[in-house]
Coordinates of C-alpha atoms in Angstrom, one line a residue:
Chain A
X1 CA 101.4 69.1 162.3
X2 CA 102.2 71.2 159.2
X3 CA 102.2 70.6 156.1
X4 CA 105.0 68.4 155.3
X5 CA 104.3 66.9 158.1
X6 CA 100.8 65.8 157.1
X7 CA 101.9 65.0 153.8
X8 CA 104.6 62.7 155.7
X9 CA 101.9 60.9 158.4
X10 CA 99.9 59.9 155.1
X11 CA 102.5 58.4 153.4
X12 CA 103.2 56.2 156.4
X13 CA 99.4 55.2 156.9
X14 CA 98.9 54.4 153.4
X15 CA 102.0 52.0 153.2
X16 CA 100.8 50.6 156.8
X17 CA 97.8 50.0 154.6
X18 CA 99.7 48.0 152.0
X19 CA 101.2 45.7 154.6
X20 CA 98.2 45.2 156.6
X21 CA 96.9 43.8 152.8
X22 CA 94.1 46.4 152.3
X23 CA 93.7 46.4 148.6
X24 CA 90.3 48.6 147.9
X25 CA 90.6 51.6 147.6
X26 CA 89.3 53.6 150.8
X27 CA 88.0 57.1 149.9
X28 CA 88.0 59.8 152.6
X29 CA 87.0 63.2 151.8
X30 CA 89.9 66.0 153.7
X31 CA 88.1 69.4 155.5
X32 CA 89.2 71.0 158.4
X33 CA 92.5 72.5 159.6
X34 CA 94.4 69.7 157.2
X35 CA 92.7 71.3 154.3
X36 CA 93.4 75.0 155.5
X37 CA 97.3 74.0 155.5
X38 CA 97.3 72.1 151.4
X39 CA 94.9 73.2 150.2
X40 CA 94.1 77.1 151.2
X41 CA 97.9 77.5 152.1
X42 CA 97.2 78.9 155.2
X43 CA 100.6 79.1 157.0
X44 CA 100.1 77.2 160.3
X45 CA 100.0 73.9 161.5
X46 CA 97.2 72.0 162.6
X47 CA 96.2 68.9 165.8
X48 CA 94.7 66.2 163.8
X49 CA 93.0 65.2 160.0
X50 CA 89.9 65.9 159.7
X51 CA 87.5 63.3 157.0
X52 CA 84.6 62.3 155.5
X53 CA 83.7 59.0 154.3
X54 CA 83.1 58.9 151.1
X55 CA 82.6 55.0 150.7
X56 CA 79.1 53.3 150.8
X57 CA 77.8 52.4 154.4
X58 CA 78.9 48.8 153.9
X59 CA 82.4 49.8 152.5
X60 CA 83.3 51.7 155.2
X61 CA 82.0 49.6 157.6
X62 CA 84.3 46.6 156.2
X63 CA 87.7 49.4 156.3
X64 CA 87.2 51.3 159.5
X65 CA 88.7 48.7 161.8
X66 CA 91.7 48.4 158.9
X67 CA 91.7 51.7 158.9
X68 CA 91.9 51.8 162.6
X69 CA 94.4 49.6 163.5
X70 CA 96.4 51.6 160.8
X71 CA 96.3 55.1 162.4
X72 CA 97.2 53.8 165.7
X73 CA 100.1 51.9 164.2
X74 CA 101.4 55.4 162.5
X75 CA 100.4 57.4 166.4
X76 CA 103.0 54.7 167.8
X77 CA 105.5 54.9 165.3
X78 CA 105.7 58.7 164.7
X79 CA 104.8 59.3 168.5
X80 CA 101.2 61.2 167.7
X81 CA 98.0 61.4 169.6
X82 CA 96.0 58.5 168.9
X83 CA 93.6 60.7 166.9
X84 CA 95.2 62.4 164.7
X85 CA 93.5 61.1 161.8
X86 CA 90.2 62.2 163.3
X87 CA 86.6 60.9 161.7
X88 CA 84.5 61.9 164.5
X89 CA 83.7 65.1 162.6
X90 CA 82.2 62.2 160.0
X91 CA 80.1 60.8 162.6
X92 CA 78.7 64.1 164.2
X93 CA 77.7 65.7 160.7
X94 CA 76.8 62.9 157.9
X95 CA 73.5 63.1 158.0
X96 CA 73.1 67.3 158.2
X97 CA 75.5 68.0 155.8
X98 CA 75.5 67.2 151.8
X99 CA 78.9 65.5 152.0
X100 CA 80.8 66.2 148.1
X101 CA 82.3 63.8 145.8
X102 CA 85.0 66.1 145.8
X103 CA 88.2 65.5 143.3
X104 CA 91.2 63.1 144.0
X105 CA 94.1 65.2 145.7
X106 CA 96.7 62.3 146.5
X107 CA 96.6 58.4 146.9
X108 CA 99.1 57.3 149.6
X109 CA 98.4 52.9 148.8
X110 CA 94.9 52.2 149.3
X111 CA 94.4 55.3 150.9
X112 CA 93.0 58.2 148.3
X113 CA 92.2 61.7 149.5
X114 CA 90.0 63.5 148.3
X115 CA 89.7 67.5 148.5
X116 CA 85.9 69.4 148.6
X117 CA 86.0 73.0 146.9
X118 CA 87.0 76.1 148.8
X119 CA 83.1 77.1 149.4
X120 CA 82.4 73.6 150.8
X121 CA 85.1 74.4 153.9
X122 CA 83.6 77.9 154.2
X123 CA 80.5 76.7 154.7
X124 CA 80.7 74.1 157.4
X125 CA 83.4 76.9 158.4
X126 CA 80.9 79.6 158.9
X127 CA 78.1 76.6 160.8
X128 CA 80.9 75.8 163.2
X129 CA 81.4 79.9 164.0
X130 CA 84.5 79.4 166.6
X131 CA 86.6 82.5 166.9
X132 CA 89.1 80.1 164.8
X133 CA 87.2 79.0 162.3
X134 CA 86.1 82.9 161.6
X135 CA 89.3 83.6 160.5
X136 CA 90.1 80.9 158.5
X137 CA 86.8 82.3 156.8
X138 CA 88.7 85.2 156.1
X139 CA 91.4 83.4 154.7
X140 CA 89.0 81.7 152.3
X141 CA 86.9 84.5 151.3
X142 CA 90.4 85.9 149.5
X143 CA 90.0 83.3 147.3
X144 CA 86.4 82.6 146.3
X145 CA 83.6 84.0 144.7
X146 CA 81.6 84.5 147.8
X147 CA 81.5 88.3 148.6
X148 CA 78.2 89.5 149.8
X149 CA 75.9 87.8 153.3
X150 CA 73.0 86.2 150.6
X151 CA 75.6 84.2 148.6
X152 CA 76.9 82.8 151.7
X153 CA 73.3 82.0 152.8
X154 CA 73.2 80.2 149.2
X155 CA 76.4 78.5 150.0
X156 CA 74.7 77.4 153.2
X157 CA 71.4 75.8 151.4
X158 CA 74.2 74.0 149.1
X159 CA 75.9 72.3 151.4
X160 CA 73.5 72.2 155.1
X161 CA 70.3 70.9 155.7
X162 CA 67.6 73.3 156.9
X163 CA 67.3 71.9 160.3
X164 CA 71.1 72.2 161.4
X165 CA 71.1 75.9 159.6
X166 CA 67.5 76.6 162.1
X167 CA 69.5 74.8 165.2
X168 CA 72.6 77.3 165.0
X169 CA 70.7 80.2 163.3
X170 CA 71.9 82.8 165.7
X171 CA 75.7 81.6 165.2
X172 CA 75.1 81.3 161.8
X173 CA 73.8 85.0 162.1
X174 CA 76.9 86.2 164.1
X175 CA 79.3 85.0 161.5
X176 CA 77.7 86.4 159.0
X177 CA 77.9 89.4 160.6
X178 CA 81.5 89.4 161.5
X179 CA 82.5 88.4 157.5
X180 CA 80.4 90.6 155.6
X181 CA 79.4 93.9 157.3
X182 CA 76.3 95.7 156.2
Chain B
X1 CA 91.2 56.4 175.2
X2 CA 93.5 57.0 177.7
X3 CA 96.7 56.6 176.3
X4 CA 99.4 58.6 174.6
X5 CA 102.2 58.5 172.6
X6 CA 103.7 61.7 173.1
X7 CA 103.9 64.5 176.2
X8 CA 100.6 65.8 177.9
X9 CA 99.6 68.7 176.5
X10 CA 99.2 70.8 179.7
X11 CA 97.9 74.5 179.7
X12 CA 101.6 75.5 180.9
X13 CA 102.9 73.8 178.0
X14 CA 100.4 75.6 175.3
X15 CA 101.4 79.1 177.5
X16 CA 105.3 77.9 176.7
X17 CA 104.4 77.1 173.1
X18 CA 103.0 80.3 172.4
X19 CA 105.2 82.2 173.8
X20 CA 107.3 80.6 171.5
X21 CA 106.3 81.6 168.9
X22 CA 103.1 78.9 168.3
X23 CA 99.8 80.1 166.8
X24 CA 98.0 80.0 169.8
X25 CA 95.2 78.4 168.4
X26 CA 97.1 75.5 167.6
X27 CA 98.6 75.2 171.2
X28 CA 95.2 75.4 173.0
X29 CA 94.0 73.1 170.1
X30 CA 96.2 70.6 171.6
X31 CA 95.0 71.2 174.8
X32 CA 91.4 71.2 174.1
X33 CA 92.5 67.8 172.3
X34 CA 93.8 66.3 175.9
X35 CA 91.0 67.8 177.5
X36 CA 88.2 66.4 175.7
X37 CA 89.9 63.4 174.2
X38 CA 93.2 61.3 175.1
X39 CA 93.3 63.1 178.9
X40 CA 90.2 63.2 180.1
X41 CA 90.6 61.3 182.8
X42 CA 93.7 62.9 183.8
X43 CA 92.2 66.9 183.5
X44 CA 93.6 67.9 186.6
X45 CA 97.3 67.3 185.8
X46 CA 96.1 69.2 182.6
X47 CA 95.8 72.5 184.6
X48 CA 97.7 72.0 187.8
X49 CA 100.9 73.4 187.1
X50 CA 101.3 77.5 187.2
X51 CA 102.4 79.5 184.0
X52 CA 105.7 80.4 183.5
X53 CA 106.6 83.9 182.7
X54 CA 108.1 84.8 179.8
X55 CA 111.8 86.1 179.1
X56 CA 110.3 88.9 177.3
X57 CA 106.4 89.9 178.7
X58 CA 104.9 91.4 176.2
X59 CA 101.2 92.7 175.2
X60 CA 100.6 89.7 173.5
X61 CA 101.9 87.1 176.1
X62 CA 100.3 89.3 178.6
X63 CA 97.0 88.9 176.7
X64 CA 97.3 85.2 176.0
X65 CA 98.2 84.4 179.8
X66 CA 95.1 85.5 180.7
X67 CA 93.1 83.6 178.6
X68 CA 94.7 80.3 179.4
X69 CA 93.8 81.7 183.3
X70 CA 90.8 82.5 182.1
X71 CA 90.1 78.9 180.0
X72 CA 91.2 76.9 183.1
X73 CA 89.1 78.4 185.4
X74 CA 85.7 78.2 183.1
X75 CA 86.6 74.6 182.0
X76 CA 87.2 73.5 185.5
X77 CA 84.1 74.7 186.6
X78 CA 81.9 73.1 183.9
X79 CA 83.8 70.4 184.6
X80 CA 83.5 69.7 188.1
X81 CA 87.4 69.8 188.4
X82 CA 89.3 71.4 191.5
X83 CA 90.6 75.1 189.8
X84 CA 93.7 75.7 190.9
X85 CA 94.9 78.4 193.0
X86 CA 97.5 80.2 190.0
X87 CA 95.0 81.7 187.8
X88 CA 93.3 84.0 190.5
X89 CA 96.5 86.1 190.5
X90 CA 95.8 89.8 189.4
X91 CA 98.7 89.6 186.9
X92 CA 96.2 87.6 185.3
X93 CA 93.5 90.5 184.6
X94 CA 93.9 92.7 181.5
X95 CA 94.3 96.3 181.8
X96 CA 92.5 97.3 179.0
X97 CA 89.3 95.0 177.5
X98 CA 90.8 92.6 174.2
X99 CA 87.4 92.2 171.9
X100 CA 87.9 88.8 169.9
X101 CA 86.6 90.6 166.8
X102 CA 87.9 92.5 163.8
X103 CA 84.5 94.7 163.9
X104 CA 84.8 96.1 167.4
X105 CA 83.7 99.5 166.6
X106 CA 80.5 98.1 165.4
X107 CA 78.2 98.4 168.7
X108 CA 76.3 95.5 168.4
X109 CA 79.4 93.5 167.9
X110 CA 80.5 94.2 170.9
X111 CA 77.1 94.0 172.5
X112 CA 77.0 90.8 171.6
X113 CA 80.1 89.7 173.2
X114 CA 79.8 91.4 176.2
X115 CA 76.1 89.7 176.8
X116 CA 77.5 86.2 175.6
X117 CA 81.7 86.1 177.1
X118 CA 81.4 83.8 180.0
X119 CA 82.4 85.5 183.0
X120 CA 85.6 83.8 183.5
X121 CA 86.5 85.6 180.6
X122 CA 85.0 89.0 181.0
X123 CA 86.5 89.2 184.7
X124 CA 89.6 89.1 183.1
X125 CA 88.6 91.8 180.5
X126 CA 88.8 89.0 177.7
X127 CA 85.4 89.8 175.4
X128 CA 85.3 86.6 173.3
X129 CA 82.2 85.4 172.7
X130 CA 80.8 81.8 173.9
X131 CA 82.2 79.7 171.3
X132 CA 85.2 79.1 172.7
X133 CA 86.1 75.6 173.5
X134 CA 82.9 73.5 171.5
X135 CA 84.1 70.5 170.3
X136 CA 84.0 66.9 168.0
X137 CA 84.3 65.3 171.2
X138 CA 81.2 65.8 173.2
X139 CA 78.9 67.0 170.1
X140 CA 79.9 63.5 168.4
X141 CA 79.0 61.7 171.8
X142 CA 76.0 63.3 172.4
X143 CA 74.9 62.3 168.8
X144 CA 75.6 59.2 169.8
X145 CA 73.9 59.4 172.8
X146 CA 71.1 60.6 170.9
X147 CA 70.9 57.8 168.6
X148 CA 70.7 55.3 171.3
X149 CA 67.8 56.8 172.6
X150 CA 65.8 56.0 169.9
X151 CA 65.9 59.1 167.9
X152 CA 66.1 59.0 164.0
X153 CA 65.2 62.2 162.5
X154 CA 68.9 63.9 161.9
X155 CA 67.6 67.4 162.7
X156 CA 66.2 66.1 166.4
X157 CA 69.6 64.2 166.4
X158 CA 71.3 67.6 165.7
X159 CA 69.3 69.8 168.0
X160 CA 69.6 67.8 171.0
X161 CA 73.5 67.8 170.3
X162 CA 73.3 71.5 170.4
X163 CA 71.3 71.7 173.5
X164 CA 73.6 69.8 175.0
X165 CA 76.3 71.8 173.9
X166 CA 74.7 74.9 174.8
X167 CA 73.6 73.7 178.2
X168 CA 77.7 73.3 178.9
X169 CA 79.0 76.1 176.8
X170 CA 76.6 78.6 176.4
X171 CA 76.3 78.6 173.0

């Protein structure tokens, strides 16, 4: 997907949305490769949409099958991989990671987007530490604050809890060391 | 889920894609997609089919053949899928090592990745570390998996997610 093509894919879900009669508003937070492409402008494309939940427990347990049912109706129609609005990341890092309110980005219907700042992606950037993710580090670090390894450490406190930081310490370490050289 | 809507993303078709021009990334995104998600069941048809050579064979093609040889033959092995035959071919070996690393004249860079490239890799002179093909997939299974067996804390959840991950990836 690039850009316009994401762009496109949400417009769709959000009006499947409309027609399926969701009304609330369903709040998902945008990271990943999806984020890299709008919001960082990195110029490439990307397999799927990453989010966060931003709703309460019970909200988001009342829209997920809605929501569901939704993304699989856009996958038919637009011929795309059943998951390429993906919340598995959601599942696999809610409770290690401080997930942000973030700021509205778009609504598409009921659907509103939400974007985390630039640091935010960095961070769980630099936890996940895949050759890919490195570089879209790179790209990031162009355009924040961050400059030196201890205020990426801080970055890390912000936004990772202490046990998931001990778990990948040594990737955390080789990152770091790839980013900011000493 | 085993169904699609679209073509299998098969590691000939990611080679094809990048040759054409595709972040390559992106094309062995796709695949790594197929792999762990909508094709799982179907992995060999994933890697069955040989590479096509290029019009034009250049470093870069060169380079990126041999790490979708390389990619097959490590997946297929942690997966308990047949390798095929294609990616033994010499063409497939480098010439001259490719370190996956904007500091490789720092020595404990490339220290590093010559202790953790799996050997798939390495064989093929590819030095790219072990955190190749880790994924949403399995790590948000085996949190799952975790769950069900009782265990609350999220750091325990986390850490047996990562043993799990490092028990098939290496890292």
């Amino acid at each position: 997907m690039q850009a316009r093509d994401i762009e496109w894919h949400l417009t769709q879900l959000g009006q499947e949305l409309t027609d399926r009669g969701v009304q609330k508003p369903i709040r998902v937070l945008m990271i990943g490769g999806a984020y890299m492409l709008l919001l960082a402008k990195m110029q490439r494309s990307t397999d799927d949409i990453d989010i966060l939940w931003l709703d309460e427990e019970d909200a988001f347990q009342r829209a997920i099958d809605e929501l569901r049912k939704g993304v699989q109706a856009v996958a038919e129609k637009q011929q795309l991989e059943p998951d390429w609005f993906n919340d598995m990341t959601h599942l696999l890092m809610y409770d290690v990671v401080t997930i942000p309110k973030g700021t509205l980005w778009k609504r598409f219907g009921p659907l509103h987007i939400y974007v985390p700042p630039k640091t935010y992606i960095l961070a769980l950037k630099i936890l996940a530490g895949r050759r890919k993710d490195i570089e879209d580090c790179r790209v990031l670090l162009q355009s924040v604050k961050v400059k030196t390894r201890p205020q990426a450490r801080r970055l890390l406190n912000r936004y990772v809890s202490t046990a998931a930081q001990a778990t990948n310490a040594e990737d955390i370490e080789h990152a770091l060391e790839e980013l900011f050289p000493q | 889920m085993s169904i699609t809507f679209r073509t299998l993303q098969t590691m000939a078709r990611a080679y094809r894609q990048i040759c054409g021009g595709e972040e390559p990334w992106i094309a062995l995104g796709n695949f790594r997609n197929a792999w762990y998600g909508y094709a799982r069941d179907r992995r060999d048809a994933l890697v069955s089919e040989p590479l096509a050579k290029p019009a034009q064979d250049t470093e870069l093609t060169q380079r990126w053949s041999a790490f979708c040889a390389a990619t097959v033959e490590f997946l297929c092995e942690r997966y308990d899928v047949p390798c095929p035959q294609w990616v033994h071919d010499p063409r497939y070996t480098l010439e001259t090592p490719w370190w996956h690393s904007e500091r490789v004249d720092d020595p404990k860079i490339r220290e590093r990745l010559l202790q953790t490239t799996p050997g798939a890799f390495a064989r093929r002179k590819i030095f790219c570390g072990n955190r190749l093909y880790q994924n949403k997939y399995e790590m948000s299974a085996w949190v799952q998996e975790a769950r069900a067996q009782g265990i609350t804390d999220p750091g325990e959840v986390w850490r047996y997610a990562r043993l799990k991950e490092i028990s098939i990836h290496g890292g």
